[in-house]
Short mmCIF file of C-alpha atoms and ligand atoms in Angstrom, two decimals:
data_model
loop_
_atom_site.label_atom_id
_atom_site.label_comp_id
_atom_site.label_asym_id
_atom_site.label_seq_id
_atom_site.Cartn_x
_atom_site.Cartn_y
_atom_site.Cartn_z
CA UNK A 259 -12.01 -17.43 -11.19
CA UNK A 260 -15.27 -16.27 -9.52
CA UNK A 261 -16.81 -16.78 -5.78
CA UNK A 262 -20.05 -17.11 -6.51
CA UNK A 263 -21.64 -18.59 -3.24
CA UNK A 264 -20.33 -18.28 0.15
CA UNK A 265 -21.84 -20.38 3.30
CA UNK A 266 -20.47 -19.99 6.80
CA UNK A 267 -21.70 -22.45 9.56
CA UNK A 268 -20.39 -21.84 13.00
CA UNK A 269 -17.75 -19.20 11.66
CA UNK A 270 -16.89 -16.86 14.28
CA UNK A 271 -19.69 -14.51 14.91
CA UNK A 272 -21.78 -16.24 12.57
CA UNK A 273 -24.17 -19.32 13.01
CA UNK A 274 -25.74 -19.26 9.42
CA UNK A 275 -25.10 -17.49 6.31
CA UNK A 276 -25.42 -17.84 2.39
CA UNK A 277 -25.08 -15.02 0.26
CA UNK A 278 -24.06 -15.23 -3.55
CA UNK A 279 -21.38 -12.74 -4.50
CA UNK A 280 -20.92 -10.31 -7.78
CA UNK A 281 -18.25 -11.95 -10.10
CA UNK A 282 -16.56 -7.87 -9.77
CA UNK A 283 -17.57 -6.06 -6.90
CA UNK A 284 -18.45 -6.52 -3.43
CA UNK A 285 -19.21 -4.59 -0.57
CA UNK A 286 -19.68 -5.07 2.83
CA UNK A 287 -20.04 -2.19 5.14
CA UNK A 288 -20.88 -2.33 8.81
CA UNK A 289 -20.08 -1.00 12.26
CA UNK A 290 -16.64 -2.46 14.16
CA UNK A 291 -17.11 -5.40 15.26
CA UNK A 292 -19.62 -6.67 12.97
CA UNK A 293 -17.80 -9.28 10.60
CA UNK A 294 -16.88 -7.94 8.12
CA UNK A 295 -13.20 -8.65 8.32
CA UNK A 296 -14.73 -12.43 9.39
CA UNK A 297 -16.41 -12.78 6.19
CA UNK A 298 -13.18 -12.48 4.62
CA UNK A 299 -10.88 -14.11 6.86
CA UNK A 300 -13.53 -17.13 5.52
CA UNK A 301 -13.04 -16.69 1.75
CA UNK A 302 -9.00 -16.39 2.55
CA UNK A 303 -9.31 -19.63 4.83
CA UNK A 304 -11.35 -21.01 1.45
CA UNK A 305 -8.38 -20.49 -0.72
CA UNK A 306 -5.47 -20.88 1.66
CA UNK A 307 -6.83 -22.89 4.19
CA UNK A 308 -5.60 -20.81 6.45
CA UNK A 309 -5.64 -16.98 7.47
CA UNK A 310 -2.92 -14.34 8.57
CA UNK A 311 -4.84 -13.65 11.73
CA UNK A 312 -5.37 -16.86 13.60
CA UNK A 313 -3.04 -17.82 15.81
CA UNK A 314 -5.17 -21.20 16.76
CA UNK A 315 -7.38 -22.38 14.68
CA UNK A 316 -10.66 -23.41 17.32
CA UNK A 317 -11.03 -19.35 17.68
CA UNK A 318 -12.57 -20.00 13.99
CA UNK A 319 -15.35 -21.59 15.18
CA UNK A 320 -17.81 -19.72 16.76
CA UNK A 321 -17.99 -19.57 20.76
CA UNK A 322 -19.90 -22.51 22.04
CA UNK A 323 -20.11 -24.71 18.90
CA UNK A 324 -17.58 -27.30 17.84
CA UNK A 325 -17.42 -27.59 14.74
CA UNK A 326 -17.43 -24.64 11.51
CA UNK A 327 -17.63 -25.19 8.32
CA UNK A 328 -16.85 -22.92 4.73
CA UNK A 329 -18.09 -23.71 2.17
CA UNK A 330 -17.76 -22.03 -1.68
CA UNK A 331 -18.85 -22.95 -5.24
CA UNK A 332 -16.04 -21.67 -7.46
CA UNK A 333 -16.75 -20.66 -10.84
CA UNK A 334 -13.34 -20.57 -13.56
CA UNK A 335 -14.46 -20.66 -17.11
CA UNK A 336 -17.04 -23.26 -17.52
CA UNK A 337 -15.77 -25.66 -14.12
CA UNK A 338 -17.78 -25.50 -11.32
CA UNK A 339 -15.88 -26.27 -8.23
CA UNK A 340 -17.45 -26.72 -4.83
CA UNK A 341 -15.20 -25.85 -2.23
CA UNK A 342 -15.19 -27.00 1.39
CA UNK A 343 -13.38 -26.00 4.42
CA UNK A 344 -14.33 -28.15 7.54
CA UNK A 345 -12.79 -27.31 11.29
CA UNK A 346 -12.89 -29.17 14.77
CA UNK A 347 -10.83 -28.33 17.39
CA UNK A 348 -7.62 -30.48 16.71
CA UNK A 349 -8.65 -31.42 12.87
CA UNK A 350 -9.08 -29.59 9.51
CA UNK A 351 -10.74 -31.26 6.31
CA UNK A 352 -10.47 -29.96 2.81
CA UNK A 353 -12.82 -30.66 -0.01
CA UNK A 354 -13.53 -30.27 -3.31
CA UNK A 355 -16.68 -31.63 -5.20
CA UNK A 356 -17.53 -33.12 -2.15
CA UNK A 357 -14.57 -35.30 -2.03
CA UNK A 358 -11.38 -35.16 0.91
CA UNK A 359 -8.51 -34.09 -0.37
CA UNK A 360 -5.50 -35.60 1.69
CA UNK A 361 -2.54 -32.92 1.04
CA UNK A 362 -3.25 -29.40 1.75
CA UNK A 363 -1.04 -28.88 -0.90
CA UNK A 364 -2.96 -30.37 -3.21
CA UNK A 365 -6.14 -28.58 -2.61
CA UNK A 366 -4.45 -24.97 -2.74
CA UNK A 367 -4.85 -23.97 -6.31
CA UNK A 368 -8.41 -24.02 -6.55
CA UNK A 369 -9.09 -20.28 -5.18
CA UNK A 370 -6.16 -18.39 -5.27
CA UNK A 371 -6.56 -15.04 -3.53
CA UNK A 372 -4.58 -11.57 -3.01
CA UNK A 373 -5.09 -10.59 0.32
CA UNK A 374 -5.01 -7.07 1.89
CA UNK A 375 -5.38 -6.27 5.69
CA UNK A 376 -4.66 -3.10 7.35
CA UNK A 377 -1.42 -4.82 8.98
CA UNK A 378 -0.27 -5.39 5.71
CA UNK A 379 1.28 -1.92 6.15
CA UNK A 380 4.09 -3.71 8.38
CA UNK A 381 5.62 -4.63 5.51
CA UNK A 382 6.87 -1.29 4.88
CA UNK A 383 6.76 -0.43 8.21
CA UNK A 384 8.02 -3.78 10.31
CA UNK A 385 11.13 -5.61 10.62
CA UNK A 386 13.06 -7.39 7.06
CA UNK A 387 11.88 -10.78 8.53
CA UNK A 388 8.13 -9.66 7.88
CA UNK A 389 8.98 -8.70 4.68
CA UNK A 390 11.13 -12.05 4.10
CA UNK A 391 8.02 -13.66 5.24
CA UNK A 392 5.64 -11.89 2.93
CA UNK A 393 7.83 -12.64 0.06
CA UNK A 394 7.89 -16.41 1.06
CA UNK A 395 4.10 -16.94 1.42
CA UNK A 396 3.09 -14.58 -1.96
CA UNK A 397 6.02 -16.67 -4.04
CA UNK A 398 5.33 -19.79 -2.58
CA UNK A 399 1.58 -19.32 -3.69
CA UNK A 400 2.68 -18.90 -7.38
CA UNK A 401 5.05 -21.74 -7.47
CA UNK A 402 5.77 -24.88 -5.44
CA UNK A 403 8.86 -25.67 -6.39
CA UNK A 404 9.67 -22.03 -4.72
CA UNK A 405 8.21 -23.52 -1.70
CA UNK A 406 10.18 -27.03 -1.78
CA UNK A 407 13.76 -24.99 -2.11
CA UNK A 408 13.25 -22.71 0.32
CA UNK A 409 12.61 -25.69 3.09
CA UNK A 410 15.25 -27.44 1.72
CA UNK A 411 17.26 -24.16 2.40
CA UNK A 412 16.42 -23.69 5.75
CA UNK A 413 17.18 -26.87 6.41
CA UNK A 414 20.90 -26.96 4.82
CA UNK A 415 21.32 -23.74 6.50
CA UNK A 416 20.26 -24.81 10.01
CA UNK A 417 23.11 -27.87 9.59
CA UNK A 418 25.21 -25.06 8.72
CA UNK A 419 24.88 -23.01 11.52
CA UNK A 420 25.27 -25.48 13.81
CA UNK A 421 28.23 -26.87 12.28
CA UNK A 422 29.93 -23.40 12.55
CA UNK A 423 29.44 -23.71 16.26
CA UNK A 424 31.09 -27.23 16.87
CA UNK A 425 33.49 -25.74 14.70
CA UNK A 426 34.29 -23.08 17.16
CA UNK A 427 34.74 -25.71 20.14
CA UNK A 428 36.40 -28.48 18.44
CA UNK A 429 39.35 -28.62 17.18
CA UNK A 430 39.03 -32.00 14.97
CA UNK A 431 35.92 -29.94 13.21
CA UNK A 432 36.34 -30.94 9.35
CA UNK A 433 36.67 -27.82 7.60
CA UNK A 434 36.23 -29.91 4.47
CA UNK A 435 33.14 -30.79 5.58
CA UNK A 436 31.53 -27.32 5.71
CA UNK A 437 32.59 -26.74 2.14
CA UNK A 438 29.94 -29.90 1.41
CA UNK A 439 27.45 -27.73 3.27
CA UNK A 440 28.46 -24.54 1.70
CA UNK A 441 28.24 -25.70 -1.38
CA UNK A 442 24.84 -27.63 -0.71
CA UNK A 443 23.19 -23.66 0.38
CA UNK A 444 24.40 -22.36 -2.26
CA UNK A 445 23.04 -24.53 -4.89
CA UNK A 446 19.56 -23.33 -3.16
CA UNK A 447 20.33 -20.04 -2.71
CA UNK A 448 21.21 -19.38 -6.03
CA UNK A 449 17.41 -20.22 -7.16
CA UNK A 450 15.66 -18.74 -4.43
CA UNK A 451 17.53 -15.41 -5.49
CA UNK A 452 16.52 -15.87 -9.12
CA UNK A 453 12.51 -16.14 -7.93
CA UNK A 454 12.78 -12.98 -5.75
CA UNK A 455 14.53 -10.96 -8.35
CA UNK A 456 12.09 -11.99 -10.68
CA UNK A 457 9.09 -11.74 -8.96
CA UNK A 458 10.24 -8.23 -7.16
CA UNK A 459 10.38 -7.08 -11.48
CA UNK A 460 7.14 -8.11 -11.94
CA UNK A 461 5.70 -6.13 -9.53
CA UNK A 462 7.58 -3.16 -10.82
CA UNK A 463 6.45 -3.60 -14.27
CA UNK A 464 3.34 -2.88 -12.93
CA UNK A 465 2.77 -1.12 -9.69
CA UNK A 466 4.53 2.53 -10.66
CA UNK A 467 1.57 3.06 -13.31
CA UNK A 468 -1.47 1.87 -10.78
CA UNK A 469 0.39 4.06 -8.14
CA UNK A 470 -0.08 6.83 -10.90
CA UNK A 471 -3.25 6.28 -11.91
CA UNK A 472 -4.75 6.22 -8.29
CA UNK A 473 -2.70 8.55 -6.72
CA UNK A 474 -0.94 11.20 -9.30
CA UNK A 475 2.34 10.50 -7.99
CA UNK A 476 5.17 9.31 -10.21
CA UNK A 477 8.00 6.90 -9.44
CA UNK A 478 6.98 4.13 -6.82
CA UNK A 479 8.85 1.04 -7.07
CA UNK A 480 10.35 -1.63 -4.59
CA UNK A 481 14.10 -1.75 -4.71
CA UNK A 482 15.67 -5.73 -3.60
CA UNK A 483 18.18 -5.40 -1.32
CA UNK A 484 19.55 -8.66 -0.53
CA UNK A 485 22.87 -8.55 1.58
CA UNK A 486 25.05 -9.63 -1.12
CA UNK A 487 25.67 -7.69 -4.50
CA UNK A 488 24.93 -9.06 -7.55
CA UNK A 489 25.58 -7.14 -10.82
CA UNK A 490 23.61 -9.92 -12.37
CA UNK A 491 21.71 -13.16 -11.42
CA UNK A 492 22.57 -15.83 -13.84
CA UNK A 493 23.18 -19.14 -12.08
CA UNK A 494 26.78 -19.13 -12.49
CA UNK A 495 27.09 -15.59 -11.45
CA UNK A 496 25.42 -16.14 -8.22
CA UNK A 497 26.82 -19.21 -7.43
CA UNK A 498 30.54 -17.58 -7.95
CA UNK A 499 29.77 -14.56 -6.12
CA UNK A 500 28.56 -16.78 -3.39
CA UNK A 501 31.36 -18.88 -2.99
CA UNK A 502 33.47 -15.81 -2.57
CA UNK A 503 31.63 -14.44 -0.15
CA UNK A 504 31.51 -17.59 1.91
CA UNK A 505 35.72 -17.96 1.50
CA UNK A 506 36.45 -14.28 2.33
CA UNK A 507 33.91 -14.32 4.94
CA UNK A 508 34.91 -17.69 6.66
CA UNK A 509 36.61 -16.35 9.70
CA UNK A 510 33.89 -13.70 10.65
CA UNK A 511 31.31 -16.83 10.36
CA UNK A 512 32.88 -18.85 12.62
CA UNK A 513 33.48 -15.78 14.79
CA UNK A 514 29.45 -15.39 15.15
CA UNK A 515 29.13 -18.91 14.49
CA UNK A 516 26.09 -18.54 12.29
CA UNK A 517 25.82 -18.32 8.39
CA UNK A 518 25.71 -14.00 8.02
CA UNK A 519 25.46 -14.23 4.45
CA UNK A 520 22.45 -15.35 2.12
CA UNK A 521 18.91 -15.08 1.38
CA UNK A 522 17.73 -15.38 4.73
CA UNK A 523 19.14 -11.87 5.11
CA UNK A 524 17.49 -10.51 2.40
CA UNK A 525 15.04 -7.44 2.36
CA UNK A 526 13.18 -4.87 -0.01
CA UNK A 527 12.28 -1.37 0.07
CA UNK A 528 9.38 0.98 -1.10
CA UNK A 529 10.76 4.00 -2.91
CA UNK A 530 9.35 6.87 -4.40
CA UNK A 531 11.39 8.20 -6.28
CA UNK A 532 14.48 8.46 -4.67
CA UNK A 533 12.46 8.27 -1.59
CA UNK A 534 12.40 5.37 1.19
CA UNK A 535 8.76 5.14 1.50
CA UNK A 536 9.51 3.86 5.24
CA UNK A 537 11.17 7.23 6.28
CA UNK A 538 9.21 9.90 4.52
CA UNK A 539 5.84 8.05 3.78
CA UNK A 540 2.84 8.99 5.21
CA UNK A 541 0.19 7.08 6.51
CA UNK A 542 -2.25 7.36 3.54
CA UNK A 543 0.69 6.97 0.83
CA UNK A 544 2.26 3.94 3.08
CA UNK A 545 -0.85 2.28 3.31
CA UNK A 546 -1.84 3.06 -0.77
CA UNK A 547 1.67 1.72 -1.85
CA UNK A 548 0.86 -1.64 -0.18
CA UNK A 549 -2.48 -1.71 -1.97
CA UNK A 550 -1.41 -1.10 -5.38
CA UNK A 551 1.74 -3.94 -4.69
CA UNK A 552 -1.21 -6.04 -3.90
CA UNK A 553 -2.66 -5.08 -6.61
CA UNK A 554 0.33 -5.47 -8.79
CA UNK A 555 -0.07 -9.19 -8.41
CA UNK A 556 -3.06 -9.09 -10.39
CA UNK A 557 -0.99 -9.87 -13.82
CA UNK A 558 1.64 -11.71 -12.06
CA UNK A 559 -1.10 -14.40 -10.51
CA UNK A 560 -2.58 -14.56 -13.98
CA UNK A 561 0.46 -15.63 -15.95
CA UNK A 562 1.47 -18.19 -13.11
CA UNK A 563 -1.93 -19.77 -12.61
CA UNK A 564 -4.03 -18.95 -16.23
CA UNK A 565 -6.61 -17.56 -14.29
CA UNK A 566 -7.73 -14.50 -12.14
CA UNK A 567 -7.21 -14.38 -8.62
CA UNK A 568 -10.17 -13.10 -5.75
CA UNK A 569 -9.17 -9.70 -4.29
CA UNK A 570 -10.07 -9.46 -1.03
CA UNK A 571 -9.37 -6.23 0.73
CA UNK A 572 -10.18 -5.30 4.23
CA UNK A 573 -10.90 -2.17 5.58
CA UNK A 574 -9.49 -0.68 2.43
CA UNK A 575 -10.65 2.95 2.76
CA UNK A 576 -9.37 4.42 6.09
CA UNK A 577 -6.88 6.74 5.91
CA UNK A 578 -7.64 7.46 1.93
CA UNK A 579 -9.03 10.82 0.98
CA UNK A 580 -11.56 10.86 -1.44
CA UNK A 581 -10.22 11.37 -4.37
CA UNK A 582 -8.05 8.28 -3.68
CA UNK A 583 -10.96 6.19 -2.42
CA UNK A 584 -12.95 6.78 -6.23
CA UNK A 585 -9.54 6.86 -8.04
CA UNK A 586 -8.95 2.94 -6.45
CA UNK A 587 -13.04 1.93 -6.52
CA UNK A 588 -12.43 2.83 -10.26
CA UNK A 589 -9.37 0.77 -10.75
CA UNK A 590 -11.30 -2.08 -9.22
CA UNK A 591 -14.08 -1.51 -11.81
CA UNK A 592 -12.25 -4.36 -14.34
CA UNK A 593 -12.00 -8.34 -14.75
CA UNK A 594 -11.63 -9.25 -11.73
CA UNK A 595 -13.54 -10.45 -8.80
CA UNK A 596 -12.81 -8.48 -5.53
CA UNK A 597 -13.89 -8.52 -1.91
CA UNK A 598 -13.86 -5.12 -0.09
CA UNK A 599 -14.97 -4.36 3.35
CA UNK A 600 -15.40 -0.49 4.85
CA UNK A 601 -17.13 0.87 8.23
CA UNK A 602 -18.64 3.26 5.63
CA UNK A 603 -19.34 4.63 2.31
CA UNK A 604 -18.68 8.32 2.83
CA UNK A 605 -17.67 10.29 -0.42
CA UNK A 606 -18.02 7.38 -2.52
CA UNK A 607 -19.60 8.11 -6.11
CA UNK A 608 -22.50 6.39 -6.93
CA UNK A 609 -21.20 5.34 -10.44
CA UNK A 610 -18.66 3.83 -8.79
CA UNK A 611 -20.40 1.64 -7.36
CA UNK A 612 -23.54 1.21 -9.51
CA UNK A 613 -21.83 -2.53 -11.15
CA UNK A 614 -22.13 -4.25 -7.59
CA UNK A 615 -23.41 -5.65 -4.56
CA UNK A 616 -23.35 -3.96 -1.07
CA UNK A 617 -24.02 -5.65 2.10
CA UNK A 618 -25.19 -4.52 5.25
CA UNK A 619 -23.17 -6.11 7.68
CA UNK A 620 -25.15 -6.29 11.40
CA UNK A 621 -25.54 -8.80 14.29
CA UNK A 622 -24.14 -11.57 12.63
CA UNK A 623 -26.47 -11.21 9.77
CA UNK A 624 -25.57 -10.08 6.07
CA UNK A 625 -28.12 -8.14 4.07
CA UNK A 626 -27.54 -7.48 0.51
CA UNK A 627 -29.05 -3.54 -0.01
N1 ATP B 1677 -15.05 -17.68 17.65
C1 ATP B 1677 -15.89 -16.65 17.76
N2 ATP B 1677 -17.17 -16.84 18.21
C2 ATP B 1677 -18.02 -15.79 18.30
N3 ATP B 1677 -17.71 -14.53 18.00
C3 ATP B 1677 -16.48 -14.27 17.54
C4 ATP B 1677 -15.50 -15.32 17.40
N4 ATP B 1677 -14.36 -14.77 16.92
C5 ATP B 1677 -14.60 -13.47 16.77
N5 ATP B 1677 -15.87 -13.15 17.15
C6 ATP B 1677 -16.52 -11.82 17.14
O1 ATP B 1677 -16.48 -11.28 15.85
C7 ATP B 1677 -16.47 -9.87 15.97
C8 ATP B 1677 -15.33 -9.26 15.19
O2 ATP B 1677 -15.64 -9.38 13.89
P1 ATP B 1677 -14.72 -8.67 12.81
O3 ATP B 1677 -13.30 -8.67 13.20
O4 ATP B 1677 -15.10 -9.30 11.52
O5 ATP B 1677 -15.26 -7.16 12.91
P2 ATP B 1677 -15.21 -6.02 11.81
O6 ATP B 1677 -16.58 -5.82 11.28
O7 ATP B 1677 -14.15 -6.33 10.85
O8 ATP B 1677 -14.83 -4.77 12.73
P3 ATP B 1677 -13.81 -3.54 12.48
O9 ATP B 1677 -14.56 -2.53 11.68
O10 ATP B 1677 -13.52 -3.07 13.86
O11 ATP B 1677 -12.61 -4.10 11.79
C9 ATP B 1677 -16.22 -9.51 17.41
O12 ATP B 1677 -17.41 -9.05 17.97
C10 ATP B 1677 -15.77 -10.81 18.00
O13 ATP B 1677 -16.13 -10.94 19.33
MG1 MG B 1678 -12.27 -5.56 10.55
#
């Protein structure tokens, strides 16, 4: 699917913009603290209807107004879609062809987009829970039923956990009863394991060769590391595994009184090579292994949703030498539609770039060069 119009009313530092976007590449290069990372934040709020950067939604509308508004036409094939994104303080509205769509849920599909931010680098760098929540969102964008499981998880697991405690005070606590529970977890565990592990091999089937290609070094991949070993993840493997880790583990949970085990403990690692990318990475390669992950979801959004997705990449060339800057412009050079934003375009070959559009990005206005 293709962007091909973008309007902004009352979007952060803008009052009023149009531009029509290049169904491959797009530039927009600026100053800090121009918008350029606000023009994108807009096409992610488009497609997600929400962004990894607000915290609350009324800093989206521009200081002073009350009201912003996104709005998109769509292209996929020969649909036109017009997209709408419409924001008070308190209220949200989706739209498409000019008509409210009720669920947000419903209105999801009709831009998907792979974002990249400079943060993005946490998830090598931070805590497992980022990366826990990273998995969640990306997953959860290729399939809802990923979604519905996982809060039905969390939900079996909170009654878990808090059953483990009562079952530390009280005596008359049915142990019987946490075997319902038990069982209940795993029977959501089990799948929620089967989309990770299949969704962390898709994204090795491809991101070792785009690694390659951009960088010249061999043997990037992300290892799963859940707490649990599985030799294999068939359903009835999983589910036997788990219920032997629950029994052998029963006293030390109601020690901590809290479930210890599961996929709410799970994590992943970038290696290269034999490598832990968070221990011997530098910047540059830390920060170009998150790209090419990102952009490892290229193939992986295609099969799940027939269609391309919008790259959108933010500040995408700090910190990459040159080489690596043309090697990835080049990459970008194919089917689909991307987004990128830089304060400059230093050491950037012109062929590289002759196939798009750049913007000038200044005072709230966008020029196309
Ligand atoms: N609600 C708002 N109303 C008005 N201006 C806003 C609002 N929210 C953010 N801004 C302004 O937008 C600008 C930041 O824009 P943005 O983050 O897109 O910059 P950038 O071009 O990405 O910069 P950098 O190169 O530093 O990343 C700041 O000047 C900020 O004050
Ligand atoms: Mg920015």
């Amino acid at each position: 699917m293709i962007l091909s119009e973008l309007k902004l009313v009352n979007f952060r530092n803008y009052s009023k913009i149009s531009i029509s976007l290049h169904s491959k590449l797009n530039i927009f290069v600026g100053k800090n603290a121009a918008g350029k990372t606000n023009v994108l934040e807009s096409i992610e709020i488009l497609g997600l209807t929400k962004s990894h950067r607000v915290g609350n939604e009324s800093n989206l509308i521009k200081i002073g107004e009350k009201k912003t508004r996104i709005i998109g036409i769509v292209r996929d094939g020969n649909i036109r879609k017009d997209l709408e994104v419409d924001i008070t303080e308190g209220s949200k509205k989706v739209k498409k062809n000019n008509r409210e769509i009720a669920k947000i849920a419903d209105y999801i599909s009709n831009l998907n987009v792979i974002v990249f931010t400079p943060d993005d680098i946490e998830i090598i760098k931070g805590s497992p829970s980022i990366r826990r929540n990273f998995l969640n969102l990306e997953i959860s964008q290729l399939s809802k039923e990923y979604l519905n499981i996982y809060n039905e998880y969390n939900k079996i697991l909170k009654t878990r956990n808090e059953y483990l405690k009562i079952m530390i005070t009280n005596a008359l606590a049915d142990k019987h009863y946490l075997d319902i529970i038990t069982d209940k977890l795993i029977e959501k565990a089990v799948i929620i394991y089967q989309y990770r592990r299949k969704y962390i091999d898709n994204v090795n089937k491809n991101i070792r060769k785009i690694f390659f290609d951009i960088s010249h070094s061999d043997g990037l991949y992300i290892l799963y590391e859940p707490n649990i070993n599985f030799e294999n993840y068939e359903s009835s493997f999983i589910t036997q595994r788990l219920k032997d880790v629950y029994k052998k583990n029963y006293q030390k949970e109601l020690n901590y009184g809290m479930t210890l085990y599961g996929p709410h403990r799970d994590d992943f690692s970038f290696y290269l090579e034999d490598n832990n990318l968070k221990l011997i990475g530098s910047q540059g390669q830390q920060k170009l292994a998150v790209i090419c992950y990102k952009l490892s979801e290229i193939p992986i959004f295609q099969d799940a949703c027939g269609t391309s997705p919008l790259l959108l990449l933010d500040d995408i060339f700090s910190e990459l030498d040159s080489q690596k800057r043309n090697k990835l412009l080049n990459y970008l050079n194919n089917d689909v539609q991307s987004v990128l934003t830089t304060t400059d375009l230093r050491n950037i070959k012109r062929k590289n770039i002759e196939d798009s559009y750049i913007f000038t990005v200044k005072d709230g206005n966008i020029e196309r060069r």
